[in-house]
Amino acid sequence: MAEKSFPDALNEQIANEFAASQQYVGAAVYYDAETLPRLAQFFYRQALEEREHAMMMVQYLLDVGEPVRIPDIKSQETSYSDGMAPVKMALEQEKRVSDEIFALFELAREVKDYRAEHFMQWFVKEQVEEVALMGDLLNVVERSKDNLLLAEDYIAREAPGEESSDPTAPPAAGEG
Ligand SMILES: [Fe+2]
Ligand SMILES: [Fe+2]
């Protein structure tokens, strides 16, 4: 027997996704204060994506008639030792979230909740992209560590993480 129900575990993940969103706002504010607007914009957008993930999970729980808990907001870091630190934080964070998503997927299997397993599939794919995205950005900021304007140019040129809309994405609460 699983230790917790899938809806309880997904409610915890909603809290994790909102926390990730807040953390990315913190990183964006740091870069904005350093006058690195492209890095700031990158993290402001990532923050919105994490909020979107939380809202997809909210919509799923609504759809299957399970209770939804909206978590408290914890304060997040807005100062970092150097310009690489927020991206290192982000890569760690995305790896941790991947593990959380895999655990949710496993739980869905264990309790034979096929709807839940299907729902989690999109997030498995999403985490592959997010870990790769943050890994690429870490390479770039490490290479630009003496002049982060090079990383700014890279973001302006390559628009990392700016994908067009994904028709396979689960619906998010409050949209459509
Ligand atoms: Fe996420
Ligand atoms: Fe993410």
PDB file of C-alpha atoms and ligand atoms in Angstrom:
ATOM      1  CA  MET A   1       0.000   0.000   0.000  1.00  0.00           C
ATOM      2  CA  ALA A   2       1.356   3.438  -0.932  1.00  0.00           C
ATOM      3  CA  GLU A   3       2.186   5.787   1.939  1.00  0.00           C
ATOM      4  CA  LYS A   4       0.111   8.638   0.611  1.00  0.00           C
ATOM      5  CA  SER A   5      -2.651   9.083  -1.898  1.00  0.00           C
ATOM      6  CA  PHE A   6      -1.884  10.467  -5.327  1.00  0.00           C
ATOM      7  CA  PRO A   7      -4.019  13.593  -4.709  1.00  0.00           C
ATOM      8  CA  ASP A   8      -2.106  14.320  -1.474  1.00  0.00           C
ATOM      9  CA  ALA A   9       1.212  13.875  -3.252  1.00  0.00           C
ATOM     10  CA  LEU A  10       0.085  16.088  -6.147  1.00  0.00           C
ATOM     11  CA  ASN A  11      -1.001  18.781  -3.679  1.00  0.00           C
ATOM     12  CA  GLU A  12       2.556  18.720  -2.305  1.00  0.00           C
ATOM     13  CA  GLN A  13       3.879  19.108  -5.824  1.00  0.00           C
ATOM     14  CA  ILE A  14       1.603  22.122  -6.355  1.00  0.00           C
ATOM     15  CA  ALA A  15       3.429  23.707  -3.409  1.00  0.00           C
ATOM     16  CA  ASN A  16       6.802  22.775  -4.956  1.00  0.00           C
ATOM     17  CA  GLU A  17       5.865  24.312  -8.311  1.00  0.00           C
ATOM     18  CA  PHE A  18       4.674  27.562  -6.709  1.00  0.00           C
ATOM     19  CA  ALA A  19       7.882  27.624  -4.626  1.00  0.00           C
ATOM     20  CA  ALA A  20       9.932  27.159  -7.828  1.00  0.00           C
ATOM     21  CA  SER A  21       8.001  30.040  -9.376  1.00  0.00           C
ATOM     22  CA  GLN A  22       8.847  32.294  -6.422  1.00  0.00           C
ATOM     23  CA  GLN A  23      12.471  31.203  -6.516  1.00  0.00           C
ATOM     24  CA  TYR A  24      12.711  32.180 -10.175  1.00  0.00           C
ATOM     25  CA  VAL A  25      11.150  35.570  -9.430  1.00  0.00           C
ATOM     26  CA  GLY A  26      13.964  35.958  -6.876  1.00  0.00           C
ATOM     27  CA  ALA A  27      16.595  35.093  -9.511  1.00  0.00           C
ATOM     28  CA  ALA A  28      14.975  37.497 -11.995  1.00  0.00           C
ATOM     29  CA  VAL A  29      15.012  40.321  -9.443  1.00  0.00           C
ATOM     30  CA  TYR A  30      18.700  39.670  -8.767  1.00  0.00           C
ATOM     31  CA  TYR A  31      19.571  39.975 -12.477  1.00  0.00           C
ATOM     32  CA  ASP A  32      17.297  42.987 -12.920  1.00  0.00           C
ATOM     33  CA  ALA A  33      19.111  44.770 -10.081  1.00  0.00           C
ATOM     34  CA  GLU A  34      22.424  43.896 -11.792  1.00  0.00           C
ATOM     35  CA  THR A  35      21.139  45.441 -15.047  1.00  0.00           C
ATOM     36  CA  LEU A  36      21.175  42.149 -16.907  1.00  0.00           C
ATOM     37  CA  PRO A  37      17.717  42.456 -18.462  1.00  0.00           C
ATOM     38  CA  ARG A  38      17.791  39.356 -20.676  1.00  0.00           C
ATOM     39  CA  LEU A  39      18.735  37.060 -17.816  1.00  0.00           C
ATOM     40  CA  ALA A  40      16.053  38.799 -15.737  1.00  0.00           C
ATOM     41  CA  GLN A  41      13.462  38.279 -18.466  1.00  0.00           C
ATOM     42  CA  PHE A  42      14.474  34.638 -18.850  1.00  0.00           C
ATOM     43  CA  PHE A  43      13.770  33.997 -15.159  1.00  0.00           C
ATOM     44  CA  TYR A  44      10.575  36.073 -15.050  1.00  0.00           C
ATOM     45  CA  ARG A  45       9.290  33.874 -17.864  1.00  0.00           C
ATOM     46  CA  GLN A  46      10.421  30.672 -16.136  1.00  0.00           C
ATOM     47  CA  ALA A  47       8.576  31.856 -13.033  1.00  0.00           C
ATOM     48  CA  LEU A  48       5.370  32.110 -15.056  1.00  0.00           C
ATOM     49  CA  GLU A  49       5.972  28.621 -16.460  1.00  0.00           C
ATOM     50  CA  GLU A  50       6.298  27.150 -12.979  1.00  0.00           C
ATOM     51  CA  ARG A  51       3.077  28.876 -11.945  1.00  0.00           C
ATOM     52  CA  GLU A  52       1.480  27.350 -15.047  1.00  0.00           C
ATOM     53  CA  HIS A  53       2.653  23.891 -13.960  1.00  0.00           C
ATOM     54  CA  ALA A  54       1.016  24.417 -10.567  1.00  0.00           C
ATOM     55  CA  MET A  55      -2.196  25.545 -12.250  1.00  0.00           C
ATOM     56  CA  MET A  56      -2.222  22.452 -14.514  1.00  0.00           C
ATOM     57  CA  MET A  57      -2.072  20.327 -11.371  1.00  0.00           C
ATOM     58  CA  VAL A  58      -4.861  22.395  -9.807  1.00  0.00           C
ATOM     59  CA  GLN A  59      -7.005  21.812 -12.914  1.00  0.00           C
ATOM     60  CA  TYR A  60      -6.320  18.086 -12.822  1.00  0.00           C
ATOM     61  CA  LEU A  61      -7.434  17.797  -9.187  1.00  0.00           C
ATOM     62  CA  LEU A  62     -10.560  19.830  -9.992  1.00  0.00           C
ATOM     63  CA  ASP A  63     -11.291  17.551 -12.964  1.00  0.00           C
ATOM     64  CA  VAL A  64     -11.050  14.369 -10.922  1.00  0.00           C
ATOM     65  CA  GLY A  65     -13.017  15.841  -8.013  1.00  0.00           C
ATOM     66  CA  GLU A  66     -10.209  15.898  -5.435  1.00  0.00           C
ATOM     67  CA  PRO A  67      -9.497  18.658  -2.907  1.00  0.00           C
ATOM     68  CA  VAL A  68      -6.980  21.356  -3.849  1.00  0.00           C
ATOM     69  CA  ARG A  69      -4.709  23.032  -1.302  1.00  0.00           C
ATOM     70  CA  ILE A  70      -3.089  26.367  -2.134  1.00  0.00           C
ATOM     71  CA  PRO A  71       0.157  26.657  -0.146  1.00  0.00           C
ATOM     72  CA  ASP A  72       1.634  29.487   1.910  1.00  0.00           C
ATOM     73  CA  ILE A  73       4.253  31.668   0.257  1.00  0.00           C
ATOM     74  CA  LYS A  74       7.794  31.412   1.617  1.00  0.00           C
ATOM     75  CA  SER A  75      10.374  34.124   1.056  1.00  0.00           C
ATOM     76  CA  GLN A  76      13.054  33.404  -1.549  1.00  0.00           C
ATOM     77  CA  GLU A  77      16.622  34.471  -2.217  1.00  0.00           C
ATOM     78  CA  THR A  78      17.159  37.697  -4.181  1.00  0.00           C
ATOM     79  CA  SER A  79      20.895  38.078  -3.532  1.00  0.00           C
ATOM     80  CA  TYR A  80      23.565  35.770  -4.911  1.00  0.00           C
ATOM     81  CA  SER A  81      27.356  35.575  -4.636  1.00  0.00           C
ATOM     82  CA  ASP A  82      27.825  35.956  -8.389  1.00  0.00           C
ATOM     83  CA  GLY A  83      26.014  35.854 -11.717  1.00  0.00           C
ATOM     84  CA  MET A  84      26.409  32.104 -12.112  1.00  0.00           C
ATOM     85  CA  ALA A  85      24.813  31.194  -8.799  1.00  0.00           C
ATOM     86  CA  PRO A  86      21.150  31.664  -9.802  1.00  0.00           C
ATOM     87  CA  VAL A  87      21.605  29.413 -12.841  1.00  0.00           C
ATOM     88  CA  LYS A  88      23.333  26.774 -10.696  1.00  0.00           C
ATOM     89  CA  MET A  89      20.400  27.014  -8.309  1.00  0.00           C
ATOM     90  CA  ALA A  90      17.990  26.638 -11.236  1.00  0.00           C
ATOM     91  CA  LEU A  91      19.728  23.519 -12.583  1.00  0.00           C
ATOM     92  CA  GLU A  92      19.716  21.906  -9.123  1.00  0.00           C
ATOM     93  CA  GLN A  93      16.101  22.856  -8.735  1.00  0.00           C
ATOM     94  CA  GLU A  94      15.075  21.324 -12.077  1.00  0.00           C
ATOM     95  CA  LYS A  95      16.920  18.093 -11.258  1.00  0.00           C
ATOM     96  CA  ARG A  96      15.138  17.924  -7.920  1.00  0.00           C
ATOM     97  CA  VAL A  97      11.761  18.572  -9.558  1.00  0.00           C
ATOM     98  CA  SER A  98      12.496  15.790 -12.058  1.00  0.00           C
ATOM     99  CA  ASP A  99      12.932  13.370  -9.168  1.00  0.00           C
ATOM    100  CA  GLU A 100       9.681  14.608  -7.640  1.00  0.00           C
ATOM    101  CA  ILE A 101       7.862  14.106 -10.941  1.00  0.00           C
ATOM    102  CA  PHE A 102       9.286  10.579 -11.321  1.00  0.00           C
ATOM    103  CA  ALA A 103       8.106   9.749  -7.784  1.00  0.00           C
ATOM    104  CA  LEU A 104       4.609  10.964  -8.648  1.00  0.00           C
ATOM    105  CA  PHE A 105       4.638   8.887 -11.822  1.00  0.00           C
ATOM    106  CA  GLU A 106       5.718   5.845  -9.833  1.00  0.00           C
ATOM    107  CA  LEU A 107       3.034   6.415  -7.222  1.00  0.00           C
ATOM    108  CA  ALA A 108       0.372   6.651  -9.946  1.00  0.00           C
ATOM    109  CA  ARG A 109       1.558   3.269 -11.264  1.00  0.00           C
ATOM    110  CA  GLU A 110       1.692   1.709  -7.846  1.00  0.00           C
ATOM    111  CA  VAL A 111      -1.917   2.637  -7.048  1.00  0.00           C
ATOM    112  CA  LYS A 112      -3.001   1.821 -10.628  1.00  0.00           C
ATOM    113  CA  ASP A 113      -4.334   5.331 -11.179  1.00  0.00           C
ATOM    114  CA  TYR A 114      -4.230   5.401 -14.968  1.00  0.00           C
ATOM    115  CA  ARG A 115      -5.589   8.942 -15.265  1.00  0.00           C
ATOM    116  CA  ALA A 116      -2.839  10.163 -12.969  1.00  0.00           C
ATOM    117  CA  GLU A 117      -0.150   8.239 -14.845  1.00  0.00           C
ATOM    118  CA  HIS A 118      -1.303   9.710 -18.126  1.00  0.00           C
ATOM    119  CA  PHE A 119      -1.415  13.211 -16.615  1.00  0.00           C
ATOM    120  CA  MET A 120       2.143  12.884 -15.300  1.00  0.00           C
ATOM    121  CA  GLN A 121       3.562  11.876 -18.688  1.00  0.00           C
ATOM    122  CA  TRP A 122       3.652  15.439 -19.984  1.00  0.00           C
ATOM    123  CA  PHE A 123       5.645  16.533 -16.929  1.00  0.00           C
ATOM    124  CA  VAL A 124       8.230  13.785 -17.492  1.00  0.00           C
ATOM    125  CA  LYS A 125       8.869  15.190 -20.973  1.00  0.00           C
ATOM    126  CA  GLU A 126       8.796  18.776 -19.698  1.00  0.00           C
ATOM    127  CA  GLN A 127      11.499  18.042 -17.111  1.00  0.00           C
ATOM    128  CA  VAL A 128      13.830  16.638 -19.773  1.00  0.00           C
ATOM    129  CA  GLU A 129      13.534  19.999 -21.550  1.00  0.00           C
ATOM    130  CA  GLU A 130      13.902  22.108 -18.411  1.00  0.00           C
ATOM    131  CA  VAL A 131      17.016  20.305 -17.162  1.00  0.00           C
ATOM    132  CA  ALA A 132      18.562  20.610 -20.641  1.00  0.00           C
ATOM    133  CA  LEU A 133      17.635  24.296 -20.817  1.00  0.00           C
ATOM    134  CA  MET A 134      19.224  25.139 -17.472  1.00  0.00           C
ATOM    135  CA  GLY A 135      22.277  22.978 -18.266  1.00  0.00           C
ATOM    136  CA  ASP A 136      22.811  24.911 -21.514  1.00  0.00           C
ATOM    137  CA  LEU A 137      22.392  28.239 -19.752  1.00  0.00           C
ATOM    138  CA  LEU A 138      24.873  27.205 -17.066  1.00  0.00           C
ATOM    139  CA  ASN A 139      27.447  26.411 -19.777  1.00  0.00           C
ATOM    140  CA  VAL A 140      26.896  29.850 -21.258  1.00  0.00           C
ATOM    141  CA  VAL A 141      27.101  31.826 -18.004  1.00  0.00           C
ATOM    142  CA  GLU A 142      30.185  29.878 -16.923  1.00  0.00           C
ATOM    143  CA  ARG A 143      31.851  30.733 -20.198  1.00  0.00           C
ATOM    144  CA  SER A 144      30.760  34.379 -19.830  1.00  0.00           C
ATOM    145  CA  LYS A 145      31.614  34.696 -16.167  1.00  0.00           C
ATOM    146  CA  ASP A 146      33.920  37.680 -16.657  1.00  0.00           C
ATOM    147  CA  ASN A 147      31.413  39.416 -18.877  1.00  0.00           C
ATOM    148  CA  LEU A 148      27.794  38.411 -18.470  1.00  0.00           C
ATOM    149  CA  LEU A 149      26.858  40.693 -21.372  1.00  0.00           C
ATOM    150  CA  LEU A 150      27.963  37.745 -23.537  1.00  0.00           C
ATOM    151  CA  ALA A 151      25.265  35.649 -21.873  1.00  0.00           C
ATOM    152  CA  GLU A 152      22.846  38.513 -22.492  1.00  0.00           C
ATOM    153  CA  ASP A 153      23.731  38.381 -26.202  1.00  0.00           C
ATOM    154  CA  TYR A 154      23.253  34.627 -26.255  1.00  0.00           C
ATOM    155  CA  ILE A 155      19.780  34.911 -24.762  1.00  0.00           C
ATOM    156  CA  ALA A 156      18.843  37.724 -27.165  1.00  0.00           C
ATOM    157  CA  ARG A 157      20.074  35.681 -30.125  1.00  0.00           C
ATOM    158  CA  GLU A 158      18.919  32.193 -29.251  1.00  0.00           C
ATOM    159  CA  ALA A 159      15.769  32.916 -27.184  1.00  0.00           C
ATOM    160  CA  PRO A 160      16.290  29.799 -25.023  1.00  0.00           C
ATOM    161  CA  GLY A 161      13.132  28.401 -23.483  1.00  0.00           C
ATOM    162  CA  GLU A 162      10.846  30.480 -25.665  1.00  0.00           C
ATOM    163  CA  GLU A 163       8.901  27.731 -27.330  1.00  0.00           C
ATOM    164  CA  SER A 164       5.691  28.201 -29.220  1.00  0.00           C
ATOM    165  CA  SER A 165       2.552  26.901 -27.572  1.00  0.00           C
ATOM    166  CA  ASP A 166       2.468  23.168 -26.868  1.00  0.00           C
ATOM    167  CA  PRO A 167      -0.822  21.562 -27.926  1.00  0.00           C
ATOM    168  CA  THR A 168      -0.075  18.489 -25.796  1.00  0.00           C
ATOM    169  CA  ALA A 169       0.170  20.550 -22.568  1.00  0.00           C
ATOM    170  CA  PRO A 170      -2.500  19.781 -19.972  1.00  0.00           C
ATOM    171  CA  PRO A 171      -5.071  22.547 -19.428  1.00  0.00           C
ATOM    172  CA  ALA A 172      -4.309  25.017 -16.632  1.00  0.00           C
ATOM    173  CA  ALA A 173      -6.911  26.286 -14.172  1.00  0.00           C
ATOM    174  CA  GLY A 174      -8.201  29.736 -15.088  1.00  0.00           C
ATOM    175  CA  GLU A 175      -7.362  29.400 -18.773  1.00  0.00           C
ATOM    176  CA  GLY A 176      -9.970  28.549 -21.359  1.00  0.00           C
TER     177      GLY A 176
HETATM  178 FE    FE B   1       7.693  22.931 -13.068  1.00  0.00          FE
HETATM  179 FE    FE B   2      10.818  23.859 -14.178  1.00  0.00          FE
END
